[in-house]
PDB file of C-alpha atoms in Angstrom:
ATOM      1  CA  MET W 131      59.266  17.493 -87.159  1.00  0.00           C
ATOM      2  CA  ALA W 132      58.843  19.694 -84.310  1.00  0.00           C
ATOM      3  CA  GLU W 133      56.268  18.265 -81.797  1.00  0.00           C
ATOM      4  CA  THR W 134      52.792  19.725 -82.247  1.00  0.00           C
ATOM      5  CA  PRO W 135      49.697  18.732 -80.265  1.00  0.00           C
ATOM      6  CA  SER W 136      47.994  15.593 -81.494  1.00  0.00           C
ATOM      7  CA  ALA W 137      44.259  15.072 -81.594  1.00  0.00           C
ATOM      8  CA  GLY W 138      44.678  12.225 -79.108  1.00  0.00           C
ATOM      9  CA  SER W 139      46.117  14.558 -76.460  1.00  0.00           C
ATOM     10  CA  ARG W 140      43.077  16.793 -76.524  1.00  0.00           C
ATOM     11  CA  SER W 141      39.640  16.431 -75.017  1.00  0.00           C
ATOM     12  CA  ALA W 142      37.025  15.526 -77.595  1.00  0.00           C
ATOM     13  CA  THR W 143      34.712  18.440 -76.741  1.00  0.00           C
ATOM     14  CA  ALA W 144      34.962  21.970 -75.485  1.00  0.00           C
ATOM     15  CA  GLY W 145      33.522  20.937 -72.117  1.00  0.00           C
ATOM     16  CA  ALA W 146      34.942  21.875 -68.748  1.00  0.00           C
ATOM     17  CA  LEU W 147      38.334  20.337 -68.031  1.00  0.00           C
ATOM     18  CA  ARG W 148      39.699  19.743 -64.540  1.00  0.00           C
ATOM     19  CA  CYS W 149      43.313  20.802 -64.041  1.00  0.00           C
ATOM     20  CA  GLY W 150      45.529  17.839 -63.196  1.00  0.00           C
ATOM     21  CA  VAL W 151      47.529  20.001 -60.770  1.00  0.00           C
ATOM     22  CA  CYS W 152      45.037  22.100 -58.789  1.00  0.00           C
ATOM     23  CA  GLY W 153      41.628  20.760 -59.827  1.00  0.00           C
ATOM     24  CA  THR W 154      40.328  24.074 -61.191  1.00  0.00           C
ATOM     25  CA  GLU W 155      37.782  23.615 -63.983  1.00  0.00           C
ATOM     26  CA  SER W 156      37.997  25.648 -67.179  1.00  0.00           C
ATOM     27  CA  ARG W 157      36.828  25.395 -70.776  1.00  0.00           C
ATOM     28  CA  HIS W 158      39.133  24.910 -73.740  1.00  0.00           C
ATOM     29  CA  PRO W 159      37.982  24.367 -77.339  1.00  0.00           C
ATOM     30  CA  ALA W 160      38.909  21.115 -79.024  1.00  0.00           C
ATOM     31  CA  PHE W 161      41.793  21.432 -81.471  1.00  0.00           C
ATOM     32  CA  ARG W 162      42.565  19.224 -84.453  1.00  0.00           C
ATOM     33  CA  PRO W 163      45.392  20.704 -86.545  1.00  0.00           C
ATOM     34  CA  ALA W 164      45.247  20.126 -90.271  1.00  0.00           C
ATOM     35  CA  PRO W 165      48.329  18.587 -91.912  1.00  0.00           C
ATOM     36  CA  PRO W 166      50.926  21.192 -92.922  1.00  0.00           C
ATOM     37  CA  GLU W 167      50.793  22.059 -96.616  1.00  0.00           C
ATOM     38  CA  GLN W 168      53.937  24.190 -96.763  1.00  0.00           C
ATOM     39  CA  ALA W 169      57.559  23.281 -96.105  1.00  0.00           C
ATOM     40  CA  PRO W 170      58.743  23.574 -92.487  1.00  0.00           C
ATOM     41  CA  ASP W 171      61.521  25.904 -91.432  1.00  0.00           C
ATOM     42  CA  LEU W 172      65.007  24.492 -90.915  1.00  0.00           C
ATOM     43  CA  ASP W 173      64.254  24.288 -87.185  1.00  0.00           C
ATOM     44  CA  LEU W 174      61.143  22.293 -88.154  1.00  0.00           C
ATOM     45  CA  ARG W 175      58.561  24.911 -87.309  1.00  0.00           C
ATOM     46  CA  PRO W 176      55.681  23.550 -89.382  1.00  0.00           C
ATOM     47  CA  GLY W 177      54.359  25.291 -92.453  1.00  0.00           C
ATOM     48  CA  GLU W 178      50.849  26.599 -92.880  1.00  0.00           C
ATOM     49  CA  PRO W 179      48.133  26.006 -91.915  1.00  0.00           C
ATOM     50  CA  VAL W 180      49.634  24.584 -88.691  1.00  0.00           C
ATOM     51  CA  ARG W 181      52.102  27.445 -88.376  1.00  0.00           C
ATOM     52  CA  SER W 182      49.444  29.988 -87.424  1.00  0.00           C
ATOM     53  CA  THR W 183      47.738  27.852 -84.781  1.00  0.00           C
ATOM     54  CA  MET W 184      50.309  28.182 -81.977  1.00  0.00           C
ATOM     55  CA  ALA W 185      47.834  29.910 -79.673  1.00  0.00           C
ATOM     56  CA  ARG W 186      45.904  26.620 -79.555  1.00  0.00           C
ATOM     57  CA  TRP W 187      48.788  24.200 -78.982  1.00  0.00           C
ATOM     58  CA  LEU W 188      48.643  24.463 -75.195  1.00  0.00           C
ATOM     59  CA  GLN W 189      45.928  24.798 -72.607  1.00  0.00           C
ATOM     60  CA  GLN W 190      46.558  26.813 -69.434  1.00  0.00           C
ATOM     61  CA  CYS W 191      44.796  26.552 -66.112  1.00  0.00           C
ATOM     62  CA  PRO W 192      43.378  29.913 -64.960  1.00  0.00           C
ATOM     63  CA  GLY W 193      43.823  28.806 -61.362  1.00  0.00           C
ATOM     64  CA  CYS W 194      47.445  27.701 -60.921  1.00  0.00           C
ATOM     65  CA  GLY W 195      48.875  28.601 -64.327  1.00  0.00           C
ATOM     66  CA  TYR W 196      49.808  25.020 -65.263  1.00  0.00           C
ATOM     67  CA  ALA W 197      50.213  24.804 -69.043  1.00  0.00           C
ATOM     68  CA  ALA W 198      50.279  21.641 -71.135  1.00  0.00           C
ATOM     69  CA  PRO W 199      48.805  20.178 -74.326  1.00  0.00           C
ATOM     70  CA  ASP W 200      46.188  18.608 -72.010  1.00  0.00           C
ATOM     71  CA  ILE W 201      45.936  20.153 -68.542  1.00  0.00           C
ATOM     72  CA  THR W 202      43.881  17.250 -67.235  1.00  0.00           C
ATOM     73  CA  ARG W 203      47.098  15.188 -67.276  1.00  0.00           C
ATOM     74  CA  ALA W 204      50.063  16.041 -65.071  1.00  0.00           C
ATOM     75  CA  HIS W 205      53.310  14.322 -64.135  1.00  0.00           C
ATOM     76  CA  PRO W 206      53.500  13.673 -60.369  1.00  0.00           C
ATOM     77  CA  ALA W 207      56.254  16.301 -60.122  1.00  0.00           C
ATOM     78  CA  ALA W 208      54.252  18.932 -62.005  1.00  0.00           C
ATOM     79  CA  ALA W 209      52.464  20.245 -58.923  1.00  0.00           C
ATOM     80  CA  GLU W 210      55.758  20.870 -57.155  1.00  0.00           C
ATOM     81  CA  ALA W 211      57.126  22.649 -60.241  1.00  0.00           C
ATOM     82  CA  VAL W 212      54.032  24.858 -60.479  1.00  0.00           C
ATOM     83  CA  ARG W 213      54.314  25.857 -56.814  1.00  0.00           C
ATOM     84  CA  ALA W 214      58.040  26.623 -57.072  1.00  0.00           C
ATOM     85  CA  ALA W 215      59.373  30.174 -57.123  1.00  0.00           C
ATOM     86  CA  PRO W 216      60.716  30.098 -60.733  1.00  0.00           C
ATOM     87  CA  PHE W 217      57.289  29.161 -62.086  1.00  0.00           C
ATOM     88  CA  ARG W 218      55.482  31.802 -60.035  1.00  0.00           C
ATOM     89  CA  ALA W 219      58.052  34.408 -61.079  1.00  0.00           C
ATOM     90  CA  LEU W 220      57.567  33.490 -64.736  1.00  0.00           C
ATOM     91  CA  LEU W 221      53.815  33.975 -64.509  1.00  0.00           C
ATOM     92  CA  ALA W 222      54.408  37.421 -63.003  1.00  0.00           C
ATOM     93  CA  GLU W 223      56.702  38.580 -65.818  1.00  0.00           C
ATOM     94  CA  SER W 224      54.454  41.117 -67.493  1.00  0.00           C
ATOM     95  CA  GLY W 225      57.143  42.003 -70.032  1.00  0.00           C
ATOM     96  CA  THR W 226      57.095  38.508 -71.551  1.00  0.00           C
ATOM     97  CA  PRO W 227      54.525  38.014 -74.347  1.00  0.00           C
ATOM     98  CA  PRO W 228      51.601  36.006 -72.890  1.00  0.00           C
ATOM     99  CA  LEU W 229      51.707  33.193 -75.464  1.00  0.00           C
ATOM    100  CA  ALA W 230      55.472  32.842 -75.082  1.00  0.00           C
ATOM    101  CA  ARG W 231      54.999  32.771 -71.320  1.00  0.00           C
ATOM    102  CA  ARG W 232      52.602  29.854 -71.737  1.00  0.00           C
ATOM    103  CA  PHE W 233      55.198  27.835 -73.659  1.00  0.00           C
ATOM    104  CA  LEU W 234      57.898  28.748 -71.146  1.00  0.00           C
ATOM    105  CA  ALA W 235      55.622  27.622 -68.314  1.00  0.00           C
ATOM    106  CA  TRP W 236      55.260  24.233 -69.986  1.00  0.00           C
ATOM    107  CA  ALA W 237      59.024  24.158 -70.572  1.00  0.00           C
ATOM    108  CA  LEU W 238      59.671  24.771 -66.865  1.00  0.00           C
ATOM    109  CA  VAL W 239      57.419  21.890 -65.855  1.00  0.00           C
ATOM    110  CA  LEU W 240      59.073  19.580 -68.380  1.00  0.00           C
ATOM    111  CA  GLU W 241      62.532  20.568 -67.173  1.00  0.00           C
ATOM    112  CA  GLU W 242      61.605  19.905 -63.554  1.00  0.00           C
ATOM    113  CA  THR W 243      60.278  16.456 -64.486  1.00  0.00           C
ATOM    114  CA  GLY W 244      63.532  15.608 -66.297  1.00  0.00           C
ATOM    115  CA  ALA W 245      62.186  15.797 -69.861  1.00  0.00           C
ATOM    116  CA  LEU W 246      64.995  18.063 -71.057  1.00  0.00           C
ATOM    117  CA  HIS W 247      64.599  17.580 -74.790  1.00  0.00           C
ATOM    118  CA  ALA W 248      60.851  18.194 -74.560  1.00  0.00           C
ATOM    119  CA  SER W 249      61.595  21.291 -72.480  1.00  0.00           C
ATOM    120  CA  ALA W 250      63.936  22.472 -75.244  1.00  0.00           C
ATOM    121  CA  GLU W 251      61.123  22.047 -77.772  1.00  0.00           C
ATOM    122  CA  ALA W 252      58.730  24.135 -75.683  1.00  0.00           C
ATOM    123  CA  THR W 253      61.389  26.817 -75.217  1.00  0.00           C
ATOM    124  CA  LEU W 254      61.989  26.897 -78.972  1.00  0.00           C
ATOM    125  CA  HIS W 255      58.243  27.344 -79.452  1.00  0.00           C
ATOM    126  CA  ALA W 256      58.464  30.439 -77.241  1.00  0.00           C
ATOM    127  CA  ALA W 257      61.190  31.709 -79.585  1.00  0.00           C
ATOM    128  CA  TRP W 258      58.829  31.200 -82.530  1.00  0.00           C
ATOM    129  CA  VAL W 259      56.271  33.389 -80.777  1.00  0.00           C
ATOM    130  CA  ALA W 260      58.947  36.045 -80.315  1.00  0.00           C
ATOM    131  CA  ASP W 261      59.796  35.777 -84.026  1.00  0.00           C
ATOM    132  CA  ASP W 262      56.188  36.487 -84.949  1.00  0.00           C
ATOM    133  CA  LEU W 263      56.099  39.517 -82.644  1.00  0.00           C
ATOM    134  CA  GLY W 264      59.381  40.920 -83.899  1.00  0.00           C
ATOM    135  CA  ARG W 265      60.994  40.492 -80.469  1.00  0.00           C
ATOM    136  CA  GLY W 266      64.453  39.489 -81.596  1.00  0.00           C
ATOM    137  CA  GLU W 267      66.058  39.804 -78.166  1.00  0.00           C
ATOM    138  CA  PHE W 268      63.643  37.274 -76.694  1.00  0.00           C
ATOM    139  CA  ALA W 269      63.927  34.955 -79.706  1.00  0.00           C
ATOM    140  CA  ARG W 270      67.726  34.866 -79.462  1.00  0.00           C
ATOM    141  CA  ALA W 271      67.762  34.284 -75.709  1.00  0.00           C
ATOM    142  CA  TRP W 272      65.178  31.498 -75.835  1.00  0.00           C
ATOM    143  CA  ARG W 273      66.950  29.752 -78.696  1.00  0.00           C
ATOM    144  CA  LEU W 274      70.130  29.693 -76.633  1.00  0.00           C
ATOM    145  CA  ASP W 275      68.139  28.378 -73.661  1.00  0.00           C
ATOM    146  CA  ALA W 276      66.730  25.634 -75.904  1.00  0.00           C
ATOM    147  CA  VAL W 277      70.235  24.672 -77.039  1.00  0.00           C
ATOM    148  CA  ALA W 278      71.393  24.428 -73.415  1.00  0.00           C
ATOM    149  CA  LEU W 279      68.471  22.126 -72.606  1.00  0.00           C
ATOM    150  CA  TRP W 280      69.093  19.924 -75.647  1.00  0.00           C
ATOM    151  CA  ARG W 281      72.731  19.575 -74.719  1.00  0.00           C
ATOM    152  CA  SER W 282      71.900  18.819 -71.075  1.00  0.00           C
ATOM    153  CA  GLY W 283      69.709  15.870 -72.022  1.00  0.00           C
ATOM    154  CA  PRO W 284      70.460  12.492 -73.629  1.00  0.00           C
ATOM    155  CA  PRO W 285      72.927  12.417 -76.560  1.00  0.00           C
ATOM    156  CA  LEU W 286      71.553  14.063 -79.682  1.00  0.00           C
ATOM    157  CA  ASP W 287      71.320  12.237 -82.995  1.00  0.00           C
ATOM    158  CA  SER W 288      72.258  13.916 -86.272  1.00  0.00           C
ATOM    159  CA  GLU W 289      68.718  15.093 -86.997  1.00  0.00           C
ATOM    160  CA  GLN W 290      68.380  16.752 -83.594  1.00  0.00           C
ATOM    161  CA  THR W 291      71.843  18.302 -83.931  1.00  0.00           C
ATOM    162  CA  VAL W 292      70.716  20.069 -87.111  1.00  0.00           C
ATOM    163  CA  ARG W 293      68.093  21.866 -85.046  1.00  0.00           C
ATOM    164  CA  VAL W 294      70.747  22.893 -82.519  1.00  0.00           C
ATOM    165  CA  ILE W 295      72.812  24.324 -85.372  1.00  0.00           C
ATOM    166  CA  ASP W 296      69.837  26.266 -86.701  1.00  0.00           C
ATOM    167  CA  ALA W 297      68.988  27.632 -83.243  1.00  0.00           C
ATOM    168  CA  LEU W 298      72.582  28.791 -82.767  1.00  0.00           C
ATOM    169  CA  ARG W 299      72.618  30.410 -86.214  1.00  0.00           C
ATOM    170  CA  ARG W 300      69.308  32.184 -85.614  1.00  0.00           C
ATOM    171  CA  ALA W 301      70.690  33.393 -82.273  1.00  0.00           C
ATOM    172  CA  GLU W 302      73.809  34.717 -84.060  1.00  0.00           C
ATOM    173  CA  ALA W 303      76.119  32.447 -82.063  1.00  0.00           C
ATOM    174  CA  TRP W 304      78.307  32.131 -85.148  1.00  0.00           C
ATOM    175  CA  GLY W 305      81.331  30.395 -83.620  1.00  0.00           C
ATOM    176  CA  ASP W 306      79.339  27.709 -81.831  1.00  0.00           C
ATOM    177  CA  ALA W 307      77.036  27.227 -84.823  1.00  0.00           C
ATOM    178  CA  GLY W 308      79.961  26.826 -87.224  1.00  0.00           C
ATOM    179  CA  ALA W 309      81.871  24.429 -84.986  1.00  0.00           C
ATOM    180  CA  THR W 310      78.768  22.303 -84.375  1.00  0.00           C
ATOM    181  CA  ALA W 311      77.974  22.172 -88.094  1.00  0.00           C
ATOM    182  CA  GLU W 312      81.533  21.235 -88.986  1.00  0.00           C
ATOM    183  CA  ALA W 313      81.598  18.474 -86.370  1.00  0.00           C
ATOM    184  CA  LEU W 314      78.327  17.042 -87.651  1.00  0.00           C
ATOM    185  CA  ALA W 315      79.501  17.149 -91.273  1.00  0.00           C
ATOM    186  CA  LEU W 316      82.571  15.093 -90.341  1.00  0.00           C
ATOM    187  CA  THR W 317      80.333  12.257 -89.070  1.00  0.00           C
ATOM    188  CA  GLU W 318      79.035  11.680 -92.631  1.00  0.00           C
ATOM    189  CA  PRO W 319      75.322  11.939 -91.702  1.00  0.00           C
ATOM    190  CA  PRO W 320      72.484  10.676 -93.938  1.00  0.00           C
ATOM    191  CA  GLU W 321      72.178  12.467 -97.283  1.00  0.00           C
ATOM    192  CA  ALA W 322      69.165  14.605 -96.385  1.00  0.00           C
ATOM    193  CA  VAL W 323      70.807  15.743 -93.151  1.00  0.00           C
ATOM    194  CA  ALA W 324      74.055  16.442 -94.987  1.00  0.00           C
ATOM    195  CA  GLN W 325      72.220  18.671 -97.468  1.00  0.00           C
ATOM    196  CA  VAL W 326      70.681  20.711 -94.676  1.00  0.00           C
ATOM    197  CA  VAL W 327      74.013  20.957 -92.845  1.00  0.00           C
ATOM    198  CA  ALA W 328      75.653  22.219 -96.047  1.00  0.00           C
ATOM    199  CA  LEU W 329      73.028  24.956 -96.306  1.00  0.00           C
ATOM    200  CA  GLU W 330      73.453  25.841 -92.635  1.00  0.00           C
ATOM    201  CA  ARG W 331      77.226  26.171 -93.114  1.00  0.00           C
ATOM    202  CA  ARG W 332      76.729  28.548 -96.049  1.00  0.00           C
ATOM    203  CA  LEU W 333      74.267  30.624 -94.034  1.00  0.00           C
ATOM    204  CA  ILE W 334      76.619  30.727 -91.053  1.00  0.00           C
ATOM    205  CA  GLN W 335      79.544  31.813 -93.208  1.00  0.00           C
ATOM    206  CA  SER W 336      77.493  34.688 -94.606  1.00  0.00           C
ATOM    207  CA  GLN W 337      76.169  35.475 -91.091  1.00  0.00           C
ATOM    208  CA  ASP W 338      72.585  35.054 -92.243  1.00  0.00           C
ATOM    209  CA  ALA W 339      70.406  34.739 -89.134  1.00  0.00           C
ATOM    210  CA  GLY W 340      67.137  34.711 -91.036  1.00  0.00           C
ATOM    211  CA  ARG W 341      64.387  32.154 -91.442  1.00  0.00           C
ATOM    212  CA  HIS W 342      64.903  29.538 -94.165  1.00  0.00           C
ATOM    213  CA  THR W 343      62.808  26.503 -95.010  1.00  0.00           C
ATOM    214  CA  VAL W 344      63.768  22.889 -95.559  1.00  0.00           C
ATOM    215  CA  ALA W 345      62.827  23.422 -99.199  1.00  0.00           C
ATOM    216  CA  SER W 346      65.931  25.629 -99.494  1.00  0.00           C
ATOM    217  CA  ALA W 347      68.112  22.600 -98.813  1.00  0.00           C
ATOM    218  CA  LEU W 348      65.980  19.836-100.319  1.00  0.00           C
ATOM    219  CA  PRO W 349      64.537  21.102-103.612  1.00  0.00           C
ATOM    220  CA  PRO W 350      61.175  19.517-104.470  1.00  0.00           C
ATOM    221  CA  PRO W 351      60.458  17.595-107.669  1.00  0.00           C
ATOM    222  CA  SER W 352      58.446  19.090-110.499  1.00  0.00           C
ATOM    223  CA  ARG W 353      55.221  17.770-108.998  1.00  0.00           C
ATOM    224  CA  ARG W 354      54.146  18.076-105.376  1.00  0.00           C
ATOM    225  CA  PRO W 355      52.014  15.226-103.982  1.00  0.00           C
ATOM    226  CA  HIS W 356      49.648  15.687-101.074  1.00  0.00           C
ATOM    227  CA  VAL W 357      51.311  16.044 -97.676  1.00  0.00           C
ATOM    228  CA  THR W 358      50.394  13.113 -95.403  1.00  0.00           C
ATOM    229  CA  HIS W 359      51.719  14.282 -92.036  1.00  0.00           C
ATOM    230  CA  GLN W 360      49.616  12.257 -89.642  1.00  0.00           C
ATOM    231  CA  ARG W 361      49.984   8.881 -91.346  1.00  0.00           C
ATOM    232  CA  ILE W 362      53.756   9.103 -91.756  1.00  0.00           C
ATOM    233  CA  GLU W 363      54.278   9.694 -88.019  1.00  0.00           C
ATOM    234  CA  ALA W 364      53.469   6.056 -87.307  1.00  0.00           C
ATOM    235  CA  ARG W 365      55.943   4.528 -89.766  1.00  0.00           C
ATOM    236  CA  GLY W 366      58.954   4.717 -87.477  1.00  0.00           C
ATOM    237  CA  GLU W 367      61.092   6.516 -90.067  1.00  0.00           C
ATOM    238  CA  GLY W 368      63.836   9.021 -89.357  1.00  0.00           C
ATOM    239  CA  LEU W 369      62.830  12.652 -88.998  1.00  0.00           C
ATOM    240  CA  TRP W 370      64.309  13.862 -92.269  1.00  0.00           C
ATOM    241  CA  THR W 371      62.995  10.813 -94.119  1.00  0.00           C
ATOM    242  CA  ARG W 372      59.522  11.727 -92.885  1.00  0.00           C
ATOM    243  CA  LEU W 373      60.044  15.310 -93.997  1.00  0.00           C
ATOM    244  CA  ARG W 374      60.928  14.195 -97.498  1.00  0.00           C
ATOM    245  CA  ARG W 375      57.774  12.067 -97.620  1.00  0.00           C
ATOM    246  CA  TRP W 376      55.553  14.819 -96.166  1.00  0.00           C
ATOM    247  CA  LEU W 377      56.717  17.188 -98.864  1.00  0.00           C
ATOM    248  CA  GLY W 378      56.737  14.688-101.705  1.00  0.00           C
ATOM    249  CA  TRP W 379      60.522  14.532-101.964  1.00  0.00           C
ATOM    250  CA  GLY W 380      61.047  10.882-101.058  1.00  0.00           C
TER     251      GLY W 380
END
């Protein structure tokens, strides 16, 4: 599942928080997301009610602009990243939707600290914001940026590669998406991954760049048990195995 803020990464109250980069104090309400009750998208954007809470996934310091799930914590290299010209230029980009800019600010810090896959996640989150605002040009560009970050980091497993395929498809990079999907299919991935890859290949062939959910590839049973998102996280299972359990398909 795509990474969403955990209760443990948040302050327990809405009291003043001190920025881990510049020391500025600001107030941010506590946030405890409920477990998703609807199927996630193929890129693992969570279903409702989590889907509509993106504005609360990150805090942002009003002083230096540092953004993170918890601004009281900062990697030693974060301060340097926040002071750097790319970060300052990003904050000044008035044409970028504010919420997307917050995710991109976090992505920049993560990239500078070497967390490339996490930076890709944050960049993809910015694309989700663009989706919601109907800003297709931003959504496509940020998906391609996310793919570049994923590919620049450690080797991707089959589950992560599915998300690369979906990002490429949503960005209408048909050739790259098709070649990546074909290469993954030839590795004989786990059954659940293979089902999603098969759907992605059909969508790519028909040049369908739209949003589709995991339920499109993994049909649910006749009954739908309660989704237990938080408890499954700790079981050490593969991503798609967890998805099947969350949605009552395993």
